CSV table of C-alpha atoms in Angstrom, one decimal:
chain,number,residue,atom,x,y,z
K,264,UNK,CA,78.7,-5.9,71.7
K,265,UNK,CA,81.8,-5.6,73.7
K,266,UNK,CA,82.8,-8.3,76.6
K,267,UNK,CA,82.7,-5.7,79.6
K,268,UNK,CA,86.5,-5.4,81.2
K,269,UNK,CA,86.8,-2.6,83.6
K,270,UNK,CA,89.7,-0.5,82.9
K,271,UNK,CA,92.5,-0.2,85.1
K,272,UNK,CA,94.5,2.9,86.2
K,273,UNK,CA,98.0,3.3,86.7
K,274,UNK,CA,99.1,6.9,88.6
K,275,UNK,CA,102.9,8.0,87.6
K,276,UNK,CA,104.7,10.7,86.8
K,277,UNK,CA,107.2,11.5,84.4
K,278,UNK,CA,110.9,13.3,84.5
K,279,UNK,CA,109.7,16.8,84.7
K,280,UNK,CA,106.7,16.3,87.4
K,281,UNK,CA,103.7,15.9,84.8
K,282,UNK,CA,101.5,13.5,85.3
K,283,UNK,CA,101.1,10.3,83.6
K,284,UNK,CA,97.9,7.8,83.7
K,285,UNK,CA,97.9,4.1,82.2
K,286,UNK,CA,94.2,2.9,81.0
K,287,UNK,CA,94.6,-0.3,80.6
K,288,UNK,CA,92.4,-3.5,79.9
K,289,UNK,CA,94.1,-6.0,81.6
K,290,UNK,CA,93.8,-6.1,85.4
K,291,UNK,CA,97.2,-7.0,85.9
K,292,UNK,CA,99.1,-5.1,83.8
K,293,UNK,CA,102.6,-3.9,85.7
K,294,UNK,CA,103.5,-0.2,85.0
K,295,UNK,CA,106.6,0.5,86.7
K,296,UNK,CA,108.9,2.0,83.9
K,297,UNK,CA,110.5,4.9,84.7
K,298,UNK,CA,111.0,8.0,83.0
K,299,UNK,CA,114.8,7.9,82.0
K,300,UNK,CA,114.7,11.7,80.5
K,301,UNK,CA,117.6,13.7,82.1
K,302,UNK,CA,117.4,18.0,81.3
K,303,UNK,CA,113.8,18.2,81.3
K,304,UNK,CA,113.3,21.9,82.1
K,305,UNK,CA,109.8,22.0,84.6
K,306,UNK,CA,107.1,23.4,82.5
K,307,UNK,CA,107.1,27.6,82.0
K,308,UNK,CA,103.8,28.7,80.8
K,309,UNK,CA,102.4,32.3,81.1
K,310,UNK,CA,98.8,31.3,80.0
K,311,UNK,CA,96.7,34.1,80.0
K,312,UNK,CA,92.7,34.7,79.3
K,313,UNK,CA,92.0,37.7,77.8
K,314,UNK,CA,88.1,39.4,77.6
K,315,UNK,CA,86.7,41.2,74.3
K,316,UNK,CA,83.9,43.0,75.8
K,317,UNK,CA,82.5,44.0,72.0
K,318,UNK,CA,81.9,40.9,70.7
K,319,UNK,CA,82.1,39.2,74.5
K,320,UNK,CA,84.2,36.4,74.0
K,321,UNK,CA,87.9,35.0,75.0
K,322,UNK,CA,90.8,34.6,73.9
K,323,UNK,CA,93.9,32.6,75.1
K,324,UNK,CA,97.2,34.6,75.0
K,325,UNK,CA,99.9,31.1,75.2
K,326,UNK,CA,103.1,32.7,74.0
K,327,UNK,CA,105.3,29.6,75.4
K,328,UNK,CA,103.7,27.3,72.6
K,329,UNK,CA,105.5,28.4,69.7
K,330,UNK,CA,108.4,26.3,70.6
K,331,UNK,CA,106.0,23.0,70.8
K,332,UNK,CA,107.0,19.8,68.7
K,333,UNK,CA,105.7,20.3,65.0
K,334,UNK,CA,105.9,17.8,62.9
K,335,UNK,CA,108.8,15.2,63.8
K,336,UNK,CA,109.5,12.5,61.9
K,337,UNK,CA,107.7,8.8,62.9
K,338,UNK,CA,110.8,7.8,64.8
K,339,UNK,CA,111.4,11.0,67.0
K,340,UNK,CA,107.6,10.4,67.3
K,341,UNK,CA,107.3,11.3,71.2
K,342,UNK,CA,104.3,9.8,71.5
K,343,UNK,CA,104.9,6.0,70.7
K,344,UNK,CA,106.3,3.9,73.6
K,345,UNK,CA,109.7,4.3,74.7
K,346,UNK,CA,112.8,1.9,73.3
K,347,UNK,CA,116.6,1.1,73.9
K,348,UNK,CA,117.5,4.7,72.5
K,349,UNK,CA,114.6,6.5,72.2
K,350,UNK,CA,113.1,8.1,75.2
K,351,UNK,CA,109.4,9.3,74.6
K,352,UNK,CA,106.7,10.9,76.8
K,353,UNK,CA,105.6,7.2,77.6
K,354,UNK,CA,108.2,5.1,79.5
K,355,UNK,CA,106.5,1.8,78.8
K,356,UNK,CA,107.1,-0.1,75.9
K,357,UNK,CA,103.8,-0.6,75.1
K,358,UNK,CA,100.2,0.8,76.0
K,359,UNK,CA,96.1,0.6,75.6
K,360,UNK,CA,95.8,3.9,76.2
K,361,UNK,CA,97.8,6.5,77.9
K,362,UNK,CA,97.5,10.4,79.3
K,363,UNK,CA,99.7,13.0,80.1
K,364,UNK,CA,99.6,16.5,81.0
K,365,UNK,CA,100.8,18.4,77.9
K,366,UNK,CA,104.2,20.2,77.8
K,367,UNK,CA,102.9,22.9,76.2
K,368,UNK,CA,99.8,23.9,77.7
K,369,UNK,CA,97.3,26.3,76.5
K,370,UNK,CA,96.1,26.3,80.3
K,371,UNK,CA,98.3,25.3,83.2
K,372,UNK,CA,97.0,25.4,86.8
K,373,UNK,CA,100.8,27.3,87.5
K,374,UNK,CA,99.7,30.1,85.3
K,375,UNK,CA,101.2,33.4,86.9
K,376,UNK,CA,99.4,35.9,85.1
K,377,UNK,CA,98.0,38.5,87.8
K,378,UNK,CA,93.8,39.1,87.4
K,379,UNK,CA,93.0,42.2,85.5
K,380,UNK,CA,89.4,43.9,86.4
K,381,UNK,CA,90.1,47.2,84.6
K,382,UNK,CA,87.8,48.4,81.5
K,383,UNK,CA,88.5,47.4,78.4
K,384,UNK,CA,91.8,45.2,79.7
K,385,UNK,CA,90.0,42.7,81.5
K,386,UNK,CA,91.8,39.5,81.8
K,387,UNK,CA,93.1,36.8,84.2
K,388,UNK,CA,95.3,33.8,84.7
K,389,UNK,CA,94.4,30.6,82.0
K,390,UNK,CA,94.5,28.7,85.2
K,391,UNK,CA,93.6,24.9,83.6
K,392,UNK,CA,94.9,21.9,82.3
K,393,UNK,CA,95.7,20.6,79.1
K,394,UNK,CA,96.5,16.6,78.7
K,395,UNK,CA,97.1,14.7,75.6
K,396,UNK,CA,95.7,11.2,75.1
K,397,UNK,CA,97.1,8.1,73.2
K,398,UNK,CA,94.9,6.1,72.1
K,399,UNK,CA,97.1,3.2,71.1
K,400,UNK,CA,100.8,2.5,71.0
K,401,UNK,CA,100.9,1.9,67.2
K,402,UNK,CA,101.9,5.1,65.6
K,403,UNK,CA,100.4,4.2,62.3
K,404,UNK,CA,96.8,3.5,63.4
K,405,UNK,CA,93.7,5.3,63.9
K,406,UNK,CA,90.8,5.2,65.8
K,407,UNK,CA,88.6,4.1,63.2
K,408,UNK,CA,91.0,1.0,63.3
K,409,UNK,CA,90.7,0.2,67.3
K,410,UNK,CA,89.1,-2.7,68.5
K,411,UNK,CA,85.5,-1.8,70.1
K,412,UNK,CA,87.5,-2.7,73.4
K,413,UNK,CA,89.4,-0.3,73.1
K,414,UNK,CA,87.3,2.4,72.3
K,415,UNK,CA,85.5,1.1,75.3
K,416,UNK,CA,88.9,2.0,77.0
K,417,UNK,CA,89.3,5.4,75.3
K,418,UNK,CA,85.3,6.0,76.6
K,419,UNK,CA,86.0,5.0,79.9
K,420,UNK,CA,89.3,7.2,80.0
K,421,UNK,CA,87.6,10.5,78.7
K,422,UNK,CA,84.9,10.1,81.9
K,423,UNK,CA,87.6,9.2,84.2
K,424,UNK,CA,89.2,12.5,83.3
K,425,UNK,CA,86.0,14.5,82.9
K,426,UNK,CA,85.4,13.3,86.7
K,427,UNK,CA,89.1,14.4,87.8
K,428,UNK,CA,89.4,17.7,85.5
K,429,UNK,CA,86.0,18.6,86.9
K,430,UNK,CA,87.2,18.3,90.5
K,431,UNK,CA,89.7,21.5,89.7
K,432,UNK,CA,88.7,24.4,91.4
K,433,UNK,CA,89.7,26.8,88.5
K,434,UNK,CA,88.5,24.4,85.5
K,435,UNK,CA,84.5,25.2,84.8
K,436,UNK,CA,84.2,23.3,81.6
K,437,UNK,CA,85.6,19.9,79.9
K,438,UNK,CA,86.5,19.4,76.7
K,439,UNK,CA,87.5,15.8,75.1
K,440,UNK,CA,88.3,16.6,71.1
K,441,UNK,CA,90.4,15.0,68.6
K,442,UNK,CA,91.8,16.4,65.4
K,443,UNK,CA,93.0,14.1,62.9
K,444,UNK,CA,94.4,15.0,59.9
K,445,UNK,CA,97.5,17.3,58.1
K,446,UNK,CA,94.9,19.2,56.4
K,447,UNK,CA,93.0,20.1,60.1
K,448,UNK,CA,96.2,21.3,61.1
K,449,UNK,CA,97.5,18.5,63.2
K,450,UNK,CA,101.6,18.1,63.7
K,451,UNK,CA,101.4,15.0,65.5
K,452,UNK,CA,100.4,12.2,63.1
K,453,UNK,CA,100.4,9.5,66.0
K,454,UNK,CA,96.5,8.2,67.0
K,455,UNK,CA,95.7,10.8,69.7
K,456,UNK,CA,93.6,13.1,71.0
K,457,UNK,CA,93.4,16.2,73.9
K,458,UNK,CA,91.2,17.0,76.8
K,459,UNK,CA,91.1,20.7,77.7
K,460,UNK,CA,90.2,22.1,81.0
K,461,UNK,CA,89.1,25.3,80.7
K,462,UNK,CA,88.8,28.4,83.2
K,463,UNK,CA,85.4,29.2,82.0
K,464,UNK,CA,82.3,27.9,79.5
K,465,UNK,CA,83.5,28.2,76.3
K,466,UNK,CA,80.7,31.0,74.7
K,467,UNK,CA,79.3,28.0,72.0
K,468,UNK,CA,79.0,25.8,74.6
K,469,UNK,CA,77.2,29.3,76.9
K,470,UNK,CA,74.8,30.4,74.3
K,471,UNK,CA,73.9,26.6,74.2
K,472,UNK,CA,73.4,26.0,78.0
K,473,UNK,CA,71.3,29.7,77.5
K,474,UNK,CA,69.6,28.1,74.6
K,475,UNK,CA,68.2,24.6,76.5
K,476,UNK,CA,67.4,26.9,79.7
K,477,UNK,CA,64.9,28.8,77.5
K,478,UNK,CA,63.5,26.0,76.2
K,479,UNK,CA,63.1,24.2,79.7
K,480,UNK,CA,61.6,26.8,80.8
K,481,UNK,CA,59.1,27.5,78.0
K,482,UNK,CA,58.3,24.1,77.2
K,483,UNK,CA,59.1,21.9,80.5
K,484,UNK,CA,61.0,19.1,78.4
K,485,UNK,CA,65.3,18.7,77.4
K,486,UNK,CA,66.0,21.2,73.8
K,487,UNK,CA,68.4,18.0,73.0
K,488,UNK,CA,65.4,15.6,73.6
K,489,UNK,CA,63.2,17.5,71.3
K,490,UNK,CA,65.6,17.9,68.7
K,491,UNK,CA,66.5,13.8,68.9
K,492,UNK,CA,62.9,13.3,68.6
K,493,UNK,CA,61.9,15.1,65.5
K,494,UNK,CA,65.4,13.8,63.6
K,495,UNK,CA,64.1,10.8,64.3
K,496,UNK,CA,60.9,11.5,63.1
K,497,UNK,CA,61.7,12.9,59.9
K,498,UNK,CA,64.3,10.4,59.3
K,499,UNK,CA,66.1,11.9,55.9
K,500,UNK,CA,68.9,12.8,57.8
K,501,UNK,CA,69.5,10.1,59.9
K,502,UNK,CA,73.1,7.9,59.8
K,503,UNK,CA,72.7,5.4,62.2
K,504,UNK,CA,70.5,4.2,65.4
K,505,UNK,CA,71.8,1.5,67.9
K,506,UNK,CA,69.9,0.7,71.3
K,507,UNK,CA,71.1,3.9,73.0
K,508,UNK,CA,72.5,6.4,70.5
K,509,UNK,CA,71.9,8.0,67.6
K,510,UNK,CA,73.6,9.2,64.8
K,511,UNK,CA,72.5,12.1,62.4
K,512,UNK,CA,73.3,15.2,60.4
K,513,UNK,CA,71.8,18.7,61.9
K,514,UNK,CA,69.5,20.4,59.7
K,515,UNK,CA,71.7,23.6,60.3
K,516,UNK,CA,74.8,21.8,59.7
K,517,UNK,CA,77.9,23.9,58.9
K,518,UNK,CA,80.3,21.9,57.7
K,519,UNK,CA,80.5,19.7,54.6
K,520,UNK,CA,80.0,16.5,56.5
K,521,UNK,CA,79.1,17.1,59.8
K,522,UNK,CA,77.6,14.8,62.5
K,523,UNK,CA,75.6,14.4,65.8
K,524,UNK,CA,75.8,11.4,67.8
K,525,UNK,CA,73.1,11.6,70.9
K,526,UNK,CA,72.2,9.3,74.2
K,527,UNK,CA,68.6,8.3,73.5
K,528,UNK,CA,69.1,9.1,77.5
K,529,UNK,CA,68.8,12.4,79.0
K,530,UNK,CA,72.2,12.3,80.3
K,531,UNK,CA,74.7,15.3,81.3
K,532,UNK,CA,78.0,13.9,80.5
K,533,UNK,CA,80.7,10.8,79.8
K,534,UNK,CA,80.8,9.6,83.6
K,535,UNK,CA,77.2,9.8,83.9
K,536,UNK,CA,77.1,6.7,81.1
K,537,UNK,CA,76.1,3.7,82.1
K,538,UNK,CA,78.0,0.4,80.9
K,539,UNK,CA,75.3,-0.6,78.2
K,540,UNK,CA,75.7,3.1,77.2
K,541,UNK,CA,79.3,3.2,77.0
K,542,UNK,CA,79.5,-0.9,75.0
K,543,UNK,CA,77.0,0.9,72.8
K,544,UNK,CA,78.5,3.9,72.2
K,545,UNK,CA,82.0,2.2,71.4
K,546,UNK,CA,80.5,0.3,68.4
K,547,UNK,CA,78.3,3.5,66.9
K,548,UNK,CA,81.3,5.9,67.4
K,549,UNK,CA,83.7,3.6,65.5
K,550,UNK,CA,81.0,2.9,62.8
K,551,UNK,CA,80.7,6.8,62.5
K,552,UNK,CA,84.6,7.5,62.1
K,553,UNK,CA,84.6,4.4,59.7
K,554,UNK,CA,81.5,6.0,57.3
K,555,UNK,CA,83.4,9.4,57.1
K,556,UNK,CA,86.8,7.5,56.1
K,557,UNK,CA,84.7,6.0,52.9
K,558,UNK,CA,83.6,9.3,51.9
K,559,UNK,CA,86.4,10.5,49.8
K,560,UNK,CA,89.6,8.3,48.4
K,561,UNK,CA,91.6,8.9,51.2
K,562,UNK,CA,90.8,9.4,55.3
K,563,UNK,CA,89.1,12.2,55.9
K,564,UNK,CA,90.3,15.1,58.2
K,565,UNK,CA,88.0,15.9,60.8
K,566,UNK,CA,87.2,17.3,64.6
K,567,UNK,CA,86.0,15.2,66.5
K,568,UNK,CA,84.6,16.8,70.0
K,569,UNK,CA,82.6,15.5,72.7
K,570,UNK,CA,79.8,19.0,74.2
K,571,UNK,CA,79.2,17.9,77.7
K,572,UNK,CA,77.6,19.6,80.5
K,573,UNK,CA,79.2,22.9,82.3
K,574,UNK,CA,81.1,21.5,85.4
K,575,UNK,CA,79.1,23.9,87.8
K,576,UNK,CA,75.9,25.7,86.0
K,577,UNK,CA,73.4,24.3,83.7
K,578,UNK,CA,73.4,20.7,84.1
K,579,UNK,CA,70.3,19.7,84.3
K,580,UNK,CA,69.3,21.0,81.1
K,581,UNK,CA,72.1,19.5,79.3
K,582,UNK,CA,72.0,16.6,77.3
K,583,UNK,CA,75.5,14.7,76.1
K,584,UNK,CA,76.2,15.2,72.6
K,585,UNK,CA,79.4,14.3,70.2
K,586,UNK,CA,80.2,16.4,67.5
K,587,UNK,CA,82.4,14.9,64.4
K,588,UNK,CA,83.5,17.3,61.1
K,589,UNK,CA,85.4,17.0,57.9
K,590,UNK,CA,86.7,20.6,56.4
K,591,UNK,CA,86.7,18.1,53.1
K,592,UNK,CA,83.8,18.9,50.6
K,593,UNK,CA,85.3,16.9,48.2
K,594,UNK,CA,88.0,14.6,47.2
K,595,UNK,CA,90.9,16.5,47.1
K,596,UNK,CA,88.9,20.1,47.5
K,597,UNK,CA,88.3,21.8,51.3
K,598,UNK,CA,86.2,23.8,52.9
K,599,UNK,CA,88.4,26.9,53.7
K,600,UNK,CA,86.5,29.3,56.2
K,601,UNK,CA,86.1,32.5,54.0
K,602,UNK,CA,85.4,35.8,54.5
K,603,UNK,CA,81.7,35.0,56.2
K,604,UNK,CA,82.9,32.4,58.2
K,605,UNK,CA,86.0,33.8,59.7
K,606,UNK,CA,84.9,37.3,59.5
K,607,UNK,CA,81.4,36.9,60.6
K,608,UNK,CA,81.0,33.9,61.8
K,609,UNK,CA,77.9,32.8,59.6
K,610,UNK,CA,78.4,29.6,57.6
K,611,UNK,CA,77.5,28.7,53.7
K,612,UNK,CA,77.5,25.3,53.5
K,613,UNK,CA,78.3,23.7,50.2
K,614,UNK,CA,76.5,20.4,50.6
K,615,UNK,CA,73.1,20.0,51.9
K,616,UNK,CA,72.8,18.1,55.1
K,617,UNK,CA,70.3,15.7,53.8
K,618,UNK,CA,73.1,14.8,50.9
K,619,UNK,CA,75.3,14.6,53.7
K,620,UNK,CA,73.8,11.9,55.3
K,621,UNK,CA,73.5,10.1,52.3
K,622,UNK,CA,76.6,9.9,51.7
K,623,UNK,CA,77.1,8.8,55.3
K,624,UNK,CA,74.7,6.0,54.9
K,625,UNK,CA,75.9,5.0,51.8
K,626,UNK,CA,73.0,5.8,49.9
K,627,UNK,CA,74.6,8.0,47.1
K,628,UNK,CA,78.6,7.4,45.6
């Protein structure tokens, strides 16, 4: 298990105004480097949130992001440390692990976009935050390859931010994701993820907050515990079990490969993790990212998300789960989302979840 260091945090802020955070492992760690970027322009997003009352769901009008980085090459990467020459988003020359708020946000909490209450035109300001996290100053690494330190670090960083995001009047849910991968659609190949704060519950996350009140109220017990419980009890599609988390396929699985890593604890969300928890979870996390990279003969793609509790509704029937997905079904072959999933929105599945977690386990080639 992992020697327990508590991560410190540095506050700064860089040329333009955004916020910057150092997570770092060392107590005494000196963060002082400046941002030398002259002609930043301040950030000029019109996010907007617009409402489809048919199918009752949102969608995010961000016009300003076309113009976003895409695809630089590894030494206009600006997301490694900053040298003699080459000014980045970081000013230090090295980091554990470092946030910022993004320059092109899908949500900004400047969004000017006036509130629209009229039929059939309903929508309203996409009044969030968006921040990008760096999970190690080596562009060519991966998470899979961190130390279990510092996936401690990342842990500890995604609940210090849930915490902060959470205190925004504006933001109702949390959402720590990574995608990895060209073929997932990322243009960024630097180690690093995002943490979205969004102006309202997300409908997945909704229906599943709907979902576990139902269940409370029918059967008096967590939808999350009961689900963990019979996984375990039928075992075929179990991955992997430490102390306080499991790993396992969903018997509805969707994707290819999919995964769902759960506190044996009833627990609402990454700061409510206790230190055991979080040691724990840094070891089983990595081992789960590690069996999906021995899959095919290359790393695989995948999502990687973290479903935590609504900031202000539904918390106490929520229990803390991380989601992880490869759009691979194959070496070399992907799972495009065809006509019934992009359409409507009903998966076919080309691999049964109990091959799935074979595969994961390393029970089948």
């Amino acid at each position: 298990m992992t020697t327990r260091i508590r991560t410190t945090r540095t506050d700064t802020t860089l040329a333009d105004g955004r916020a910057l955070y150092y997570f770092d492992e060392r107590s005494d760690a000196v963060r002082d480097a400046v941002d030398r970027r002259t002609g930043l322009d301040p950030i000029s997003a019109s996010s907007q949130v617009r409402w489809d009352p048919l199918f009752r769901d949102y969608t995010v009008i961000a016009s300003h992001r076309q113009g976003r980085t895409y695809k630089p090459p590894a030494d206009l990467c600006p997301l490694c440390p900053s040298r003699d020459g080459k000014l980045t988003e970081i000013p230090a020359d090295q980091y554990d692990v470092a946030v910022f708020e993004n320059r092109f946000p899908s949500f900004t909490e400047a969004s000017t976009m006036p509130l629209v209450e009229e039929f059939a035109f309903q929508s309203g300001p996409g009044n969030g935050r968006c921040e990008v996290v760096c999970f190690s100053s080596d562009h060519d690494s991966s998470f899979a390859a961190l130390t279990p330190l510092r996936a401690r670090t990342v842990i500890d960083t995604w609940a210090d931010r849930t915490a902060e995001l959470s205190r925004i009047d504006s933001i109702d849910y949390v959402f720590c994701f990574e995608n990895r991968g060209e073929e997932i659609g990322v243009t960024l190949s630097h180690p690093h993820g995002q943490i979205y704060g969004y102006p309202f519950v997300p409908p997945r996350f909704f229906k599943a907050a709907q979902a576990a009140s139902r269940y409370r109220e029918r059967r008096g017990r967590c939808l999350q515990c009961a689900l963990l419980e019979s996984e375990l009890a039928a075992g075929e599609r179990i991955v992997a079990e430490s102390e306080h988390w499991v790993c396992y396929v969903p018997f509805a699985a969707r994707w290819p490969f999919e995964v769902r890593i759960v506190p044996r604890r009833h627990s609402p969300d990454l700061p409510d993790l206790s230190d055991p928890e979080r040691d724990d979870l840094a070891e089983l996390y990595l081992d789960s990212l590690r069996r999906f990279d021995k899959l095919f003969d290359s790393p695989a793609p995948y999502v990687a998300s973290w479903q935590q509790a609504p900031v202000r509704q539904d918390r106490d029937v929520w229990h803390l789960a991380a989601e992880i997905f490869t759009i691979r079904r194959a070496p070399r072959k992907l799972k495009y989302l065809a006509g019934s999933e992009s359409a409507a929105a009903i998966w076919i599945n080309d691999v049964t979840p109990e091959q799935a977690a074979a595969r994961l386990r390393g029970d089948q080639p």
